[in-house]
Amino acid sequence: MTSARHDGDTWDLASSVGATATMAAAARAIATREDSSLFSDRFAEPLVQAVGVDLLAKLATGETASGALVGQIWIDAAKIRGKFYDEFFLSAGLPQAVILASGLDSRAYRLPWPAGTVVYEVDQPPVVEFKAATLAELGAEPTADRRAVAIDLRDDWPAALRAAGFDPARPTAWSAEGLLGYLPPEAQDRLLDTITELSAPGSRVATENRPNPRPGDEDKTKERLDRISEQWRGEGFDTDMTRLRYFGERNEAEPYLAGLGWAMEGTTVRDLFAANGLPPLQDDDLRMGDLRYISGVLG
Ligand SMILES: C[S@@+](CC[C@H](N)C(=O)[O-])C[C@H]1O[C@@H](n2cnc3c(N)ncnc32)[C@H](O)[C@@H]1O
């Protein structure tokens, strides 16, 4: 059974928060197979297979139909999320990119980065080490100067980033994709403060803004996540999504970053579904439609 989060907890790609990276990659694999016109990640399927969580591997390869287990909403959400971050990095065109909580993100191996771009990938040591080793075994070559920064984001990651060659005097494109809800509220603020301190003017940032819950929302979310987790456990994958996330009030990322001097813009998932010709969200009791994909530039 998944244990509750605590200071200094660690994981690999099959356990605790690490498994959420494998779940995200499984959704990308399903999305890529279903219709790669909006978004495509050819490394998602082999990476998930290599992690070896049986159910996720079977979903990624299509051996098990996603059906009731991974609703269409999750697959469509993976498409627009993948597209948003791909476009963010490509349009930023900056000499340095930092992918925070990189998980099984394969952008350093599949995006056509401008020549000379350095891409830093930051995640817990077992996560970055596993991905690099697996992609090397697959014969994949990075399409940028990729540098792994194996560290917990609650530790002194700026020092580790600098030690890997990061230069705060140069503008940087930062992403924090699918990360903020796994940090306690103060740690989220600290992360956004630190990103800002390390950013030269002209730097860009992309992440998600989850609206603060309305009364009763969190109970509904927990019930829904409990039901989903129970279903996954019934299929042999031991997870407890409610215990992996941090709940409660927190500063919303978009106004917080704006307060730090970033000129922000964003679009809700609901509007991105419509703009990309995806069917409207239904039964959205997790309020996925209200999540905003946001990006900003530092003045
Ligand atoms: C939902 S996954 C998202 C992974 C990837 N960004 C994606 O969208 O596929 C969450 C990721 O956050 C990472 N993560 C969460 N808390 C972290 C921490 N304190 N330090 C380092 N990585 C962390 C996990 O290891 C995991 O890879």
PDB file of C-alpha atoms in Angstrom, residues 49-264:
ATOM      1  CA  GLN A  49       7.407  -1.096 -20.759  1.00  0.00           C
ATOM      2  CA  ALA A  50      10.901  -0.870 -19.323  1.00  0.00           C
ATOM      3  CA  VAL A  51       9.636   0.333 -15.924  1.00  0.00           C
ATOM      4  CA  GLY A  52       7.895  -3.027 -15.685  1.00  0.00           C
ATOM      5  CA  VAL A  53       4.658  -2.212 -13.859  1.00  0.00           C
ATOM      6  CA  ASP A  54       2.634  -4.881 -15.597  1.00  0.00           C
ATOM      7  CA  LEU A  55      -0.699  -3.103 -15.922  1.00  0.00           C
ATOM      8  CA  LEU A  56       0.858   0.198 -17.089  1.00  0.00           C
ATOM      9  CA  ALA A  57       3.033  -1.651 -19.592  1.00  0.00           C
ATOM     10  CA  LYS A  58      -0.008  -3.464 -21.010  1.00  0.00           C
ATOM     11  CA  LEU A  59      -1.951  -0.211 -21.265  1.00  0.00           C
ATOM     12  CA  ALA A  60       0.986   1.503 -22.954  1.00  0.00           C
ATOM     13  CA  THR A  61       1.382  -1.231 -25.558  1.00  0.00           C
ATOM     14  CA  GLY A  62      -2.369  -1.584 -26.108  1.00  0.00           C
ATOM     15  CA  GLU A  63      -2.405  -5.197 -24.894  1.00  0.00           C
ATOM     16  CA  THR A  64      -4.941  -4.070 -22.283  1.00  0.00           C
ATOM     17  CA  ALA A  65      -7.599  -1.719 -23.650  1.00  0.00           C
ATOM     18  CA  SER A  66      -7.677   1.595 -21.799  1.00  0.00           C
ATOM     19  CA  GLY A  67     -11.505   1.408 -21.681  1.00  0.00           C
ATOM     20  CA  ALA A  68     -12.940   2.163 -18.259  1.00  0.00           C
ATOM     21  CA  LEU A  69      -9.518   2.252 -16.604  1.00  0.00           C
ATOM     22  CA  VAL A  70      -8.140   5.331 -18.379  1.00  0.00           C
ATOM     23  CA  GLY A  71     -11.090   7.440 -19.470  1.00  0.00           C
ATOM     24  CA  GLN A  72     -10.924   9.274 -22.798  1.00  0.00           C
ATOM     25  CA  ILE A  73     -10.698  12.531 -20.866  1.00  0.00           C
ATOM     26  CA  TRP A  74      -7.249  11.496 -19.554  1.00  0.00           C
ATOM     27  CA  ILE A  75      -6.029  10.486 -23.000  1.00  0.00           C
ATOM     28  CA  ASP A  76      -7.246  13.711 -24.598  1.00  0.00           C
ATOM     29  CA  ALA A  77      -5.761  15.662 -21.688  1.00  0.00           C
ATOM     30  CA  ALA A  78      -2.389  14.003 -22.364  1.00  0.00           C
ATOM     31  CA  LYS A  79      -2.572  15.218 -25.970  1.00  0.00           C
ATOM     32  CA  ILE A  80      -3.168  18.872 -25.184  1.00  0.00           C
ATOM     33  CA  ARG A  81      -0.732  18.856 -22.277  1.00  0.00           C
ATOM     34  CA  GLY A  82       2.028  17.311 -24.413  1.00  0.00           C
ATOM     35  CA  LYS A  83       1.332  19.750 -27.222  1.00  0.00           C
ATOM     36  CA  PHE A  84       1.329  22.749 -24.881  1.00  0.00           C
ATOM     37  CA  TYR A  85       4.777  21.994 -23.437  1.00  0.00           C
ATOM     38  CA  ASP A  86       6.285  20.979 -26.801  1.00  0.00           C
ATOM     39  CA  GLU A  87       5.149  24.279 -28.312  1.00  0.00           C
ATOM     40  CA  PHE A  88       6.290  26.213 -25.272  1.00  0.00           C
ATOM     41  CA  PHE A  89       9.884  24.997 -25.578  1.00  0.00           C
ATOM     42  CA  LEU A  90      10.055  25.306 -29.349  1.00  0.00           C
ATOM     43  CA  SER A  91       8.638  28.819 -29.438  1.00  0.00           C
ATOM     44  CA  ALA A  92      10.841  29.932 -26.506  1.00  0.00           C
ATOM     45  CA  GLY A  93      13.984  29.240 -28.561  1.00  0.00           C
ATOM     46  CA  LEU A  94      16.220  29.996 -25.570  1.00  0.00           C
ATOM     47  CA  PRO A  95      19.767  28.673 -25.064  1.00  0.00           C
ATOM     48  CA  GLN A  96      18.940  26.829 -21.820  1.00  0.00           C
ATOM     49  CA  ALA A  97      15.920  24.758 -20.848  1.00  0.00           C
ATOM     50  CA  VAL A  98      15.228  23.264 -17.434  1.00  0.00           C
ATOM     51  CA  ILE A  99      12.659  20.478 -17.213  1.00  0.00           C
ATOM     52  CA  LEU A 100      11.781  20.236 -13.528  1.00  0.00           C
ATOM     53  CA  ALA A 101      10.350  16.875 -12.385  1.00  0.00           C
ATOM     54  CA  SER A 102      11.233  15.405 -15.765  1.00  0.00           C
ATOM     55  CA  GLY A 103       9.929  11.896 -15.022  1.00  0.00           C
ATOM     56  CA  LEU A 104       9.774   9.987 -18.318  1.00  0.00           C
ATOM     57  CA  ASP A 105       9.696  13.214 -20.376  1.00  0.00           C
ATOM     58  CA  SER A 106      11.497  12.526 -23.677  1.00  0.00           C
ATOM     59  CA  ARG A 107      11.693  16.088 -24.999  1.00  0.00           C
ATOM     60  CA  ALA A 108      15.476  16.137 -24.726  1.00  0.00           C
ATOM     61  CA  TYR A 109      15.453  13.226 -27.206  1.00  0.00           C
ATOM     62  CA  ARG A 110      12.685  14.141 -29.615  1.00  0.00           C
ATOM     63  CA  LEU A 111      12.261  17.931 -29.983  1.00  0.00           C
ATOM     64  CA  PRO A 112      14.182  19.742 -32.734  1.00  0.00           C
ATOM     65  CA  TRP A 113      16.035  22.031 -30.313  1.00  0.00           C
ATOM     66  CA  PRO A 114      18.027  24.917 -31.831  1.00  0.00           C
ATOM     67  CA  ALA A 115      21.711  24.016 -32.172  1.00  0.00           C
ATOM     68  CA  GLY A 116      23.614  24.564 -28.957  1.00  0.00           C
ATOM     69  CA  THR A 117      20.615  24.318 -26.595  1.00  0.00           C
ATOM     70  CA  VAL A 118      21.436  22.839 -23.205  1.00  0.00           C
ATOM     71  CA  VAL A 119      18.550  20.918 -21.602  1.00  0.00           C
ATOM     72  CA  TYR A 120      18.708  20.148 -17.884  1.00  0.00           C
ATOM     73  CA  GLU A 121      16.444  17.413 -16.559  1.00  0.00           C
ATOM     74  CA  VAL A 122      15.805  17.493 -12.819  1.00  0.00           C
ATOM     75  CA  ASP A 123      14.184  14.656 -10.868  1.00  0.00           C
ATOM     76  CA  GLN A 124      14.968  12.170  -8.113  1.00  0.00           C
ATOM     77  CA  PRO A 125      18.133  10.124  -8.820  1.00  0.00           C
ATOM     78  CA  PRO A 126      16.465   6.738  -9.585  1.00  0.00           C
ATOM     79  CA  VAL A 127      14.109   8.500 -12.019  1.00  0.00           C
ATOM     80  CA  VAL A 128      16.694  10.383 -14.112  1.00  0.00           C
ATOM     81  CA  GLU A 129      19.135   7.472 -14.034  1.00  0.00           C
ATOM     82  CA  PHE A 130      16.550   4.927 -15.189  1.00  0.00           C
ATOM     83  CA  LYS A 131      15.310   7.060 -18.062  1.00  0.00           C
ATOM     84  CA  ALA A 132      18.793   7.850 -19.371  1.00  0.00           C
ATOM     85  CA  ALA A 133      19.894   4.216 -19.180  1.00  0.00           C
ATOM     86  CA  THR A 134      16.728   2.941 -20.876  1.00  0.00           C
ATOM     87  CA  LEU A 135      16.874   5.453 -23.722  1.00  0.00           C
ATOM     88  CA  ALA A 136      20.558   4.654 -24.246  1.00  0.00           C
ATOM     89  CA  GLU A 137      19.661   0.943 -24.481  1.00  0.00           C
ATOM     90  CA  LEU A 138      17.016   1.850 -27.051  1.00  0.00           C
ATOM     91  CA  GLY A 139      19.707   3.622 -29.064  1.00  0.00           C
ATOM     92  CA  ALA A 140      18.038   7.033 -28.631  1.00  0.00           C
ATOM     93  CA  GLU A 141      20.337  10.050 -28.934  1.00  0.00           C
ATOM     94  CA  PRO A 142      19.586  13.372 -27.246  1.00  0.00           C
ATOM     95  CA  THR A 143      18.673  16.137 -29.711  1.00  0.00           C
ATOM     96  CA  ALA A 144      20.223  18.760 -27.409  1.00  0.00           C
ATOM     97  CA  ASP A 145      23.101  18.926 -24.970  1.00  0.00           C
ATOM     98  CA  ARG A 146      21.179  17.002 -22.283  1.00  0.00           C
ATOM     99  CA  ARG A 147      22.354  17.138 -18.685  1.00  0.00           C
ATOM    100  CA  ALA A 148      20.821  15.116 -15.876  1.00  0.00           C
ATOM    101  CA  VAL A 149      20.465  16.738 -12.472  1.00  0.00           C
ATOM    102  CA  ALA A 150      19.640  13.934 -10.078  1.00  0.00           C
ATOM    103  CA  ILE A 151      18.294  15.578  -6.943  1.00  0.00           C
ATOM    104  CA  ASP A 152      15.185  16.013  -4.849  1.00  0.00           C
ATOM    105  CA  LEU A 153      13.542  19.385  -5.466  1.00  0.00           C
ATOM    106  CA  ARG A 154      13.229  19.834  -1.694  1.00  0.00           C
ATOM    107  CA  ASP A 155      17.051  19.807  -1.449  1.00  0.00           C
ATOM    108  CA  ASP A 156      19.555  22.365  -2.765  1.00  0.00           C
ATOM    109  CA  TRP A 157      18.727  21.795  -6.425  1.00  0.00           C
ATOM    110  CA  PRO A 158      19.956  25.241  -7.587  1.00  0.00           C
ATOM    111  CA  ALA A 159      23.476  24.255  -6.455  1.00  0.00           C
ATOM    112  CA  ALA A 160      23.189  20.944  -8.311  1.00  0.00           C
ATOM    113  CA  LEU A 161      21.903  22.743 -11.405  1.00  0.00           C
ATOM    114  CA  ARG A 162      24.822  25.183 -11.377  1.00  0.00           C
ATOM    115  CA  ALA A 163      27.250  22.317 -10.827  1.00  0.00           C
ATOM    116  CA  ALA A 164      25.843  20.757 -14.023  1.00  0.00           C
ATOM    117  CA  GLY A 165      26.697  23.967 -15.914  1.00  0.00           C
ATOM    118  CA  PHE A 166      23.539  26.059 -15.624  1.00  0.00           C
ATOM    119  CA  ASP A 167      24.252  29.764 -16.143  1.00  0.00           C
ATOM    120  CA  PRO A 168      21.698  32.082 -14.467  1.00  0.00           C
ATOM    121  CA  ALA A 169      22.969  35.005 -16.546  1.00  0.00           C
ATOM    122  CA  ARG A 170      21.495  33.444 -19.704  1.00  0.00           C
ATOM    123  CA  PRO A 171      17.730  33.354 -20.326  1.00  0.00           C
ATOM    124  CA  THR A 172      16.117  30.020 -19.557  1.00  0.00           C
ATOM    125  CA  ALA A 173      12.923  28.193 -20.532  1.00  0.00           C
ATOM    126  CA  TRP A 174      11.558  26.414 -17.444  1.00  0.00           C
ATOM    127  CA  SER A 175       8.829  23.799 -17.218  1.00  0.00           C
ATOM    128  CA  ALA A 176       7.179  22.341 -14.131  1.00  0.00           C
ATOM    129  CA  GLU A 177       4.746  19.893 -15.715  1.00  0.00           C
ATOM    130  CA  GLY A 178       2.523  17.816 -13.471  1.00  0.00           C
ATOM    131  CA  LEU A 179       4.606  18.759 -10.449  1.00  0.00           C
ATOM    132  CA  LEU A 180       3.044  21.434  -8.258  1.00  0.00           C
ATOM    133  CA  GLY A 181       0.340  19.268  -6.652  1.00  0.00           C
ATOM    134  CA  TYR A 182       3.047  16.914  -5.390  1.00  0.00           C
ATOM    135  CA  LEU A 183       4.733  19.719  -3.462  1.00  0.00           C
ATOM    136  CA  PRO A 184       3.422  21.141  -0.185  1.00  0.00           C
ATOM    137  CA  PRO A 185       2.072  24.722  -0.619  1.00  0.00           C
ATOM    138  CA  GLU A 186       5.173  26.423   0.847  1.00  0.00           C
ATOM    139  CA  ALA A 187       7.457  24.264  -1.289  1.00  0.00           C
ATOM    140  CA  GLN A 188       5.540  25.361  -4.391  1.00  0.00           C
ATOM    141  CA  ASP A 189       6.083  29.026  -3.471  1.00  0.00           C
ATOM    142  CA  ARG A 190       9.753  28.369  -2.763  1.00  0.00           C
ATOM    143  CA  LEU A 191      10.164  26.602  -6.109  1.00  0.00           C
ATOM    144  CA  LEU A 192       8.588  29.508  -8.019  1.00  0.00           C
ATOM    145  CA  ASP A 193      10.683  32.021  -6.025  1.00  0.00           C
ATOM    146  CA  THR A 194      13.844  30.078  -6.837  1.00  0.00           C
ATOM    147  CA  ILE A 195      13.010  29.779 -10.536  1.00  0.00           C
ATOM    148  CA  THR A 196      12.590  33.560 -10.571  1.00  0.00           C
ATOM    149  CA  GLU A 197      15.880  34.176  -8.746  1.00  0.00           C
ATOM    150  CA  LEU A 198      17.690  31.977 -11.283  1.00  0.00           C
ATOM    151  CA  SER A 199      16.073  33.640 -14.305  1.00  0.00           C
ATOM    152  CA  ALA A 200      17.717  36.294 -16.457  1.00  0.00           C
ATOM    153  CA  PRO A 201      15.357  38.801 -18.150  1.00  0.00           C
ATOM    154  CA  GLY A 202      13.654  37.214 -21.143  1.00  0.00           C
ATOM    155  CA  SER A 203      13.401  33.839 -19.409  1.00  0.00           C
ATOM    156  CA  ARG A 204      10.164  31.900 -19.865  1.00  0.00           C
ATOM    157  CA  VAL A 205       8.221  29.580 -17.606  1.00  0.00           C
ATOM    158  CA  ALA A 206       5.405  27.088 -18.178  1.00  0.00           C
ATOM    159  CA  THR A 207       3.368  25.200 -15.626  1.00  0.00           C
ATOM    160  CA  GLU A 208      -0.214  24.594 -14.520  1.00  0.00           C
ATOM    161  CA  ASN A 209      -2.548  26.718 -12.436  1.00  0.00           C
ATOM    162  CA  ARG A 210      -5.000  24.659 -10.418  1.00  0.00           C
ATOM    163  CA  PRO A 211      -7.811  26.824  -9.014  1.00  0.00           C
ATOM    164  CA  ASN A 212      -8.171  26.744  -5.260  1.00  0.00           C
ATOM    165  CA  PRO A 213     -10.977  24.398  -4.219  1.00  0.00           C
ATOM    166  CA  ARG A 214     -14.509  25.582  -3.597  1.00  0.00           C
ATOM    167  CA  PRO A 215     -16.180  24.240  -0.421  1.00  0.00           C
ATOM    168  CA  GLY A 216     -16.732  20.497  -0.847  1.00  0.00           C
ATOM    169  CA  ASP A 217     -14.467  20.224  -3.918  1.00  0.00           C
ATOM    170  CA  GLU A 218     -11.617  18.488  -2.140  1.00  0.00           C
ATOM    171  CA  ASP A 219     -13.832  15.822  -0.612  1.00  0.00           C
ATOM    172  CA  LYS A 220     -15.228  15.104  -4.066  1.00  0.00           C
ATOM    173  CA  THR A 221     -11.728  14.955  -5.555  1.00  0.00           C
ATOM    174  CA  LYS A 222     -10.506  12.592  -2.829  1.00  0.00           C
ATOM    175  CA  GLU A 223     -13.522  10.311  -3.253  1.00  0.00           C
ATOM    176  CA  ARG A 224     -12.982  10.215  -6.996  1.00  0.00           C
ATOM    177  CA  LEU A 225      -9.231   9.548  -6.683  1.00  0.00           C
ATOM    178  CA  ASP A 226      -9.980   6.829  -4.100  1.00  0.00           C
ATOM    179  CA  ARG A 227     -12.369   5.164  -6.519  1.00  0.00           C
ATOM    180  CA  ILE A 228      -9.839   5.330  -9.360  1.00  0.00           C
ATOM    181  CA  SER A 229      -7.056   3.972  -7.122  1.00  0.00           C
ATOM    182  CA  GLU A 230      -9.271   1.116  -5.970  1.00  0.00           C
ATOM    183  CA  GLN A 231      -9.986   0.223  -9.573  1.00  0.00           C
ATOM    184  CA  TRP A 232      -6.244   0.247 -10.394  1.00  0.00           C
ATOM    185  CA  ARG A 233      -5.471  -1.880  -7.343  1.00  0.00           C
ATOM    186  CA  GLY A 234      -8.148  -4.331  -8.473  1.00  0.00           C
ATOM    187  CA  GLU A 235      -6.129  -4.689 -11.687  1.00  0.00           C
ATOM    188  CA  GLY A 236      -2.935  -5.367  -9.763  1.00  0.00           C
ATOM    189  CA  PHE A 237      -1.336  -1.883  -9.689  1.00  0.00           C
ATOM    190  CA  ASP A 238      -0.877  -0.737  -6.115  1.00  0.00           C
ATOM    191  CA  THR A 239      -1.401   3.017  -5.971  1.00  0.00           C
ATOM    192  CA  ASP A 240      -3.194   5.506  -3.749  1.00  0.00           C
ATOM    193  CA  MET A 241      -3.450   8.758  -5.631  1.00  0.00           C
ATOM    194  CA  THR A 242      -5.135  10.633  -2.818  1.00  0.00           C
ATOM    195  CA  ARG A 243      -2.149  10.104  -0.526  1.00  0.00           C
ATOM    196  CA  LEU A 244       0.399  11.223  -3.112  1.00  0.00           C
ATOM    197  CA  ARG A 245      -0.957  14.744  -3.523  1.00  0.00           C
ATOM    198  CA  TYR A 246      -0.933  17.641  -1.106  1.00  0.00           C
ATOM    199  CA  PHE A 247      -4.362  19.155  -0.564  1.00  0.00           C
ATOM    200  CA  GLY A 248      -5.484  22.412   1.052  1.00  0.00           C
ATOM    201  CA  GLU A 249      -5.297  26.065   0.115  1.00  0.00           C
ATOM    202  CA  ARG A 250      -2.210  27.248  -1.696  1.00  0.00           C
ATOM    203  CA  ASN A 251      -1.168  30.249  -3.717  1.00  0.00           C
ATOM    204  CA  GLU A 252      -2.314  29.793  -7.290  1.00  0.00           C
ATOM    205  CA  ALA A 253       0.716  29.655  -9.563  1.00  0.00           C
ATOM    206  CA  GLU A 254      -0.402  32.197 -12.164  1.00  0.00           C
ATOM    207  CA  PRO A 255      -1.009  35.213  -9.880  1.00  0.00           C
ATOM    208  CA  TYR A 256       1.956  34.187  -7.742  1.00  0.00           C
ATOM    209  CA  LEU A 257       4.322  34.250 -10.729  1.00  0.00           C
ATOM    210  CA  ALA A 258       2.749  37.511 -11.946  1.00  0.00           C
ATOM    211  CA  GLY A 259       3.547  38.983  -8.527  1.00  0.00           C
ATOM    212  CA  LEU A 260       7.188  37.985  -9.030  1.00  0.00           C
ATOM    213  CA  GLY A 261       7.386  39.970 -12.276  1.00  0.00           C
ATOM    214  CA  TRP A 262       6.410  37.409 -14.925  1.00  0.00           C
ATOM    215  CA  ALA A 263       3.985  38.534 -17.667  1.00  0.00           C
ATOM    216  CA  MET A 264       1.632  35.565 -17.635  1.00  0.00           C
TER     217      MET A 264
END
